[in-house]
């Protein structure tokens, strides 16, 4: 995959600046902490213990996210009935990555002009995402903001809350060297890397969203609007049946930056690139861009939407159980000791 040239920074997205922004706001957030807060900023979901706050009940896990510039594809195609699935998935997959069951979801939809048909279409997708995640669409907000959005454009964000018994929460401290990495297949780009994908395919490649591509088996626009997969049922199954010790939702930052988030200090991961099927959209982006392989793995999920960590002896059984439940999965590597100076993730 690749050559040199196009990268995420040149497409207008600065991952390093984003990481620095998170580092800076962590102090502001921590100044608000009260009894009940567990941990800090940086996990896939925020944790709050009802018991720690003086109430009875499980630990609550929350997540908030949007859909990013995938919205630009929905605008261009004037198709809005699946983008809500992405919004739910981005939030609920983060909640699931902490070992929690998503309970309810709230959406925020801001439009330049109130169009009941458009709102109905977007929220239809949100409801479908909630059904797939197993959570309730409990409420939300629709705001009309003339002058802030162009005609036919909008923004969408979501907020999910889940729960888990304290003893079932995933904790990096439980991950051990030798644990197996089980990769659950993505449905494509999901909702990350669209600034780079659009620049590579539409600008540099001069492609059209309505162009049929043989390698994709459909039009480019249909491929780019494929909804994000929901992993909550898969994670809960692995948690309760196969000793799940960790999970990483593979979003912005790809496998390189997300897998280390579920590992303890001193441990890393070896990932074997040929151990799963890479959807055709990724080599298409890499070849047209061109985009270097290292940048591809830092920006996109490359066909793995979630990485689950299970004890070594559970790997094969976990994969078989996931497949029996409709989740395509493969063992893609293992947890290893980390030598001084070694990068947290090694791609072989």
XYZ file of C-alpha atoms in Angstrom:
348
model
C 0.000 0.000 0.000
C 1.568 2.850 -1.105
C 4.104 5.493 -1.936
C 4.337 8.775 -0.160
C 2.416 12.008 -0.278
C -1.061 12.361 1.127
C -1.604 12.222 4.877
C -4.210 13.188 7.478
C -2.442 16.435 8.390
C -2.472 17.557 4.769
C -6.199 16.792 4.668
C -6.833 19.229 7.508
C -6.804 16.913 10.545
C -3.936 17.116 13.057
C -3.939 14.002 15.270
C -1.050 15.279 17.397
C -2.828 18.586 18.058
C -5.943 16.627 19.020
C -3.939 14.565 21.501
C -2.457 17.757 22.952
C -5.925 19.280 23.299
C -7.078 16.224 25.275
C -4.007 16.515 27.500
C -4.804 20.150 28.253
C -8.508 19.722 28.998
C -7.857 16.795 31.346
C -6.953 19.245 34.097
C -10.170 21.217 33.656
C -12.219 18.038 33.827
C -10.405 16.669 36.866
C -11.120 19.902 38.770
C -14.819 18.992 38.647
C -14.484 15.450 39.988
C -16.666 14.489 42.927
C -17.113 11.259 44.885
C -18.118 8.511 42.485
C -15.734 9.343 39.648
C -13.463 6.441 38.730
C -10.242 7.087 36.857
C -9.766 10.129 34.660
C -9.766 11.337 31.074
C -8.420 8.979 28.416
C -10.489 5.809 28.624
C -12.996 4.818 25.989
C -15.839 5.796 28.344
C -16.154 7.855 31.524
C -16.804 5.822 34.693
C -18.986 6.834 37.627
C -19.695 4.623 40.653
C -23.106 5.074 42.186
C -21.846 3.334 45.317
C -18.961 5.801 45.514
C -21.469 8.640 45.355
C -23.515 7.182 48.185
C -26.120 5.362 46.113
C -26.716 1.699 45.479
C -26.115 0.307 42.030
C -23.557 -0.513 39.350
C -20.869 1.629 37.786
C -22.190 3.930 35.086
C -20.183 4.284 31.866
C -20.792 7.206 29.520
C -19.659 8.209 26.058
C -20.199 11.113 23.665
C -19.286 11.396 19.993
C -20.341 12.585 16.570
C -20.043 11.389 12.994
C -17.339 13.722 11.684
C -17.007 14.602 8.015
C -18.872 11.455 6.999
C -21.758 13.917 7.141
C -20.345 15.555 3.997
C -20.975 12.312 2.099
C -24.551 12.155 3.399
C -25.107 15.766 2.303
C -23.668 15.139 -1.157
C -25.805 12.026 -1.678
C -28.856 13.520 0.033
C -29.208 10.327 2.030
C -29.699 10.663 5.760
C -31.301 7.442 7.025
C -28.116 5.645 8.108
C -25.930 8.397 9.555
C -27.744 8.061 12.893
C -26.570 4.441 13.142
C -23.005 5.749 12.985
C -23.640 8.233 15.781
C -25.049 5.555 18.087
C -22.245 3.133 17.225
C -19.463 5.602 17.926
C -20.850 6.198 21.424
C -22.081 2.732 22.353
C -18.963 0.938 21.086
C -16.890 3.111 23.426
C -19.191 2.231 26.321
C -18.947 -1.465 25.434
C -15.142 -1.241 25.289
C -15.229 -0.648 29.053
C -17.221 -3.871 29.546
C -20.562 -2.120 30.053
C -23.991 -2.694 28.570
C -25.389 0.404 26.804
C -28.660 1.395 28.495
C -29.854 4.603 26.888
C -28.923 7.177 24.291
C -29.647 10.848 23.663
C -29.069 12.665 20.394
C -28.411 16.289 19.480
C -29.346 17.382 15.962
C -28.663 20.971 14.872
C -30.079 22.179 11.537
C -30.002 25.450 9.635
C -33.655 25.153 8.665
C -36.221 22.859 10.207
C -37.101 20.171 7.665
C -39.386 17.570 9.261
C -38.587 15.009 6.563
C -34.831 15.327 7.097
C -35.196 15.157 10.893
C -37.392 12.088 10.555
C -34.810 10.397 8.323
C -31.878 11.139 10.630
C -33.688 10.032 13.795
C -34.910 6.903 12.012
C -31.240 5.937 11.734
C -30.593 6.830 15.361
C -33.438 4.540 16.427
C -32.094 1.712 14.269
C -28.664 2.152 15.844
C -30.212 1.962 19.301
C -32.004 -1.259 18.398
C -28.726 -2.757 17.188
C -26.943 -1.633 20.366
C -29.741 -2.867 22.621
C -30.308 0.534 24.231
C -33.241 2.955 24.446
C -33.440 6.276 22.619
C -34.412 8.145 25.757
C -34.426 11.737 24.549
C -32.493 14.422 22.767
C -32.566 17.899 21.298
C -33.275 19.261 17.839
C -32.142 22.858 17.372
C -32.865 25.181 14.438
C -29.953 27.597 13.886
C -30.451 29.855 10.856
C -27.197 31.190 9.440
C -24.966 28.675 11.183
C -25.407 25.777 8.733
C -25.715 25.779 4.959
C -28.980 24.769 3.325
C -29.470 21.009 3.726
C -26.600 20.634 6.193
C -26.676 19.774 9.877
C -24.588 18.396 12.715
C -25.284 15.319 14.785
C -23.890 14.258 18.145
C -24.829 11.566 20.612
C -24.496 10.641 24.258
C -24.707 7.088 25.613
C -24.904 5.777 29.154
C -24.275 2.169 30.090
C -23.708 0.171 33.243
C -21.771 -2.789 34.562
C -21.192 -4.423 37.939
C -17.907 -3.083 39.286
C -16.353 -6.548 39.134
C -17.090 -6.898 35.423
C -15.571 -3.632 34.242
C -12.590 -4.080 31.960
C -9.325 -2.948 33.505
C -5.917 -2.861 31.781
C -4.426 -4.346 34.949
C -6.163 -7.640 34.114
C -4.413 -7.981 30.727
C -1.453 -10.389 30.738
C 1.378 -11.167 28.362
C 0.315 -14.012 26.084
C -3.347 -12.972 25.958
C -4.859 -13.334 22.487
C -6.003 -10.366 20.410
C -9.301 -11.112 18.687
C -10.152 -8.726 15.873
C -13.818 -8.152 15.039
C -14.364 -7.133 11.446
C -15.395 -3.602 10.553
C -17.933 -2.739 7.872
C -15.475 -0.383 6.186
C -14.317 3.076 7.226
C -16.927 3.311 9.984
C -16.863 7.017 10.954
C -13.175 7.865 10.956
C -10.672 9.191 8.464
C -13.190 10.745 6.103
C -11.223 13.960 5.651
C -8.329 11.930 4.274
C -10.567 9.512 2.368
C -12.491 12.316 0.658
C -9.312 14.169 -0.241
C -7.692 11.030 -1.663
C -10.672 9.686 -3.588
C -12.692 12.742 -4.567
C -10.028 15.433 -4.882
C -6.776 13.703 -5.797
C -8.454 10.738 -7.500
C -11.158 12.805 -9.198
C -13.746 10.107 -8.417
C -17.478 10.644 -8.122
C -19.703 9.305 -5.356
C -22.108 7.849 -7.912
C -19.391 5.945 -9.787
C -19.697 2.155 -9.597
C -16.432 0.492 -8.534
C -15.889 -3.166 -9.383
C -13.594 -3.771 -6.401
C -16.289 -2.455 -4.052
C -19.257 -4.101 -5.763
C -21.236 -0.867 -5.479
C -20.861 2.878 -5.931
C -18.232 4.777 -4.005
C -20.934 6.762 -2.204
C -22.713 3.619 -1.064
C -19.435 2.266 0.283
C -18.617 5.473 2.144
C -22.077 5.595 3.751
C -21.960 1.984 5.010
C -22.922 2.281 8.704
C -20.534 1.578 11.560
C -20.823 -1.885 13.128
C -22.234 -2.254 16.659
C -20.139 -4.416 19.004
C -21.950 -4.247 22.350
C -23.482 -7.735 22.125
C -20.134 -9.225 21.095
C -18.283 -7.600 23.977
C -20.869 -8.672 26.551
C -20.733 -12.237 25.221
C -16.929 -12.329 25.507
C -17.051 -10.719 28.950
C -19.468 -13.256 30.349
C -18.294 -16.391 28.498
C -14.600 -16.128 27.622
C -12.868 -14.124 30.344
C -12.505 -10.893 28.355
C -9.716 -8.826 29.899
C -9.684 -5.780 27.623
C -11.185 -4.198 24.532
C -10.252 -1.382 22.179
C -12.699 0.380 19.871
C -10.667 1.156 16.743
C -11.529 4.736 15.820
C -9.333 7.740 15.009
C -5.711 6.717 15.542
C -6.350 3.232 14.190
C -4.847 0.083 15.657
C -1.620 1.938 16.438
C -3.105 4.339 18.987
C -6.215 2.550 20.254
C -4.939 -0.918 21.186
C -2.431 0.479 23.751
C -5.326 2.174 25.557
C -6.488 -1.203 26.907
C -2.996 -2.415 27.896
C -1.153 -1.850 31.187
C 2.285 -0.210 31.384
C 5.053 -2.567 30.319
C 2.962 -4.555 27.859
C 2.544 -4.123 24.118
C 0.866 -5.881 21.226
C 2.064 -7.789 18.178
C -0.459 -7.604 15.333
C -0.103 -9.722 12.184
C -1.301 -7.747 9.178
C -2.166 -10.764 7.036
C -4.409 -12.387 9.614
C -7.642 -10.656 8.526
C -9.320 -9.536 5.336
C -8.766 -5.852 4.537
C -11.873 -4.378 2.821
C -11.240 -3.084 -0.701
C -11.883 0.550 0.233
C -8.589 0.743 2.118
C -6.185 -0.302 -0.670
C -8.213 1.936 -2.992
C -7.519 4.962 -0.764
C -3.872 3.988 -0.326
C -3.290 3.535 -4.040
C -5.132 6.623 -5.265
C -3.803 9.010 -2.607
C -1.183 7.762 -2.496
C -1.131 7.215 1.264
C 1.752 5.459 3.028
C 0.951 2.224 4.841
C 2.022 3.649 8.207
C -0.416 6.544 7.752
C -3.202 4.169 6.734
C -2.791 2.190 9.948
C -2.679 5.370 12.028
C -5.842 6.882 10.518
C -8.158 3.999 9.586
C -9.369 0.789 11.246
C -8.102 -1.208 8.212
C -10.920 -3.746 8.587
C -10.770 -4.306 12.358
C -13.446 -2.343 14.200
C -12.798 -3.679 17.685
C -9.963 -5.638 19.293
C -10.899 -7.914 22.183
C -8.283 -9.294 24.580
C -8.935 -12.781 25.961
C -6.722 -15.325 27.740
C -4.574 -17.289 25.289
C -6.494 -20.515 25.851
C -9.807 -18.812 25.045
C -8.862 -17.329 21.689
C -10.154 -20.017 19.316
C -13.301 -20.679 21.330
C -14.020 -16.950 21.455
C -13.722 -16.662 17.673
C -16.010 -19.654 17.140
C -18.579 -18.277 19.565
C -18.543 -14.854 17.929
C -19.011 -16.317 14.468
C -21.924 -18.426 15.686
C -23.527 -15.166 16.813
C -22.995 -13.403 13.502
C -19.768 -11.551 14.262
C -16.855 -12.162 11.892
C -13.708 -12.434 13.997
C -10.148 -13.715 13.825
C -7.132 -13.949 16.087
C -4.887 -11.144 14.855
C -2.043 -11.188 17.388
C -1.134 -11.343 21.037
C -0.077 -9.272 24.026
C 3.676 -9.226 24.635
C 6.202 -7.797 27.021
C 7.498 -4.381 26.050
C 11.223 -3.708 25.886
C 12.620 -0.260 26.617
C 12.292 1.935 23.548
C 9.914 -0.480 21.787
C 6.718 0.929 20.307
C 3.490 -0.257 22.019
C 2.181 -1.879 18.810
C 4.303 -3.919 16.407
C 2.836 -4.680 12.990
C 4.286 -7.790 11.374
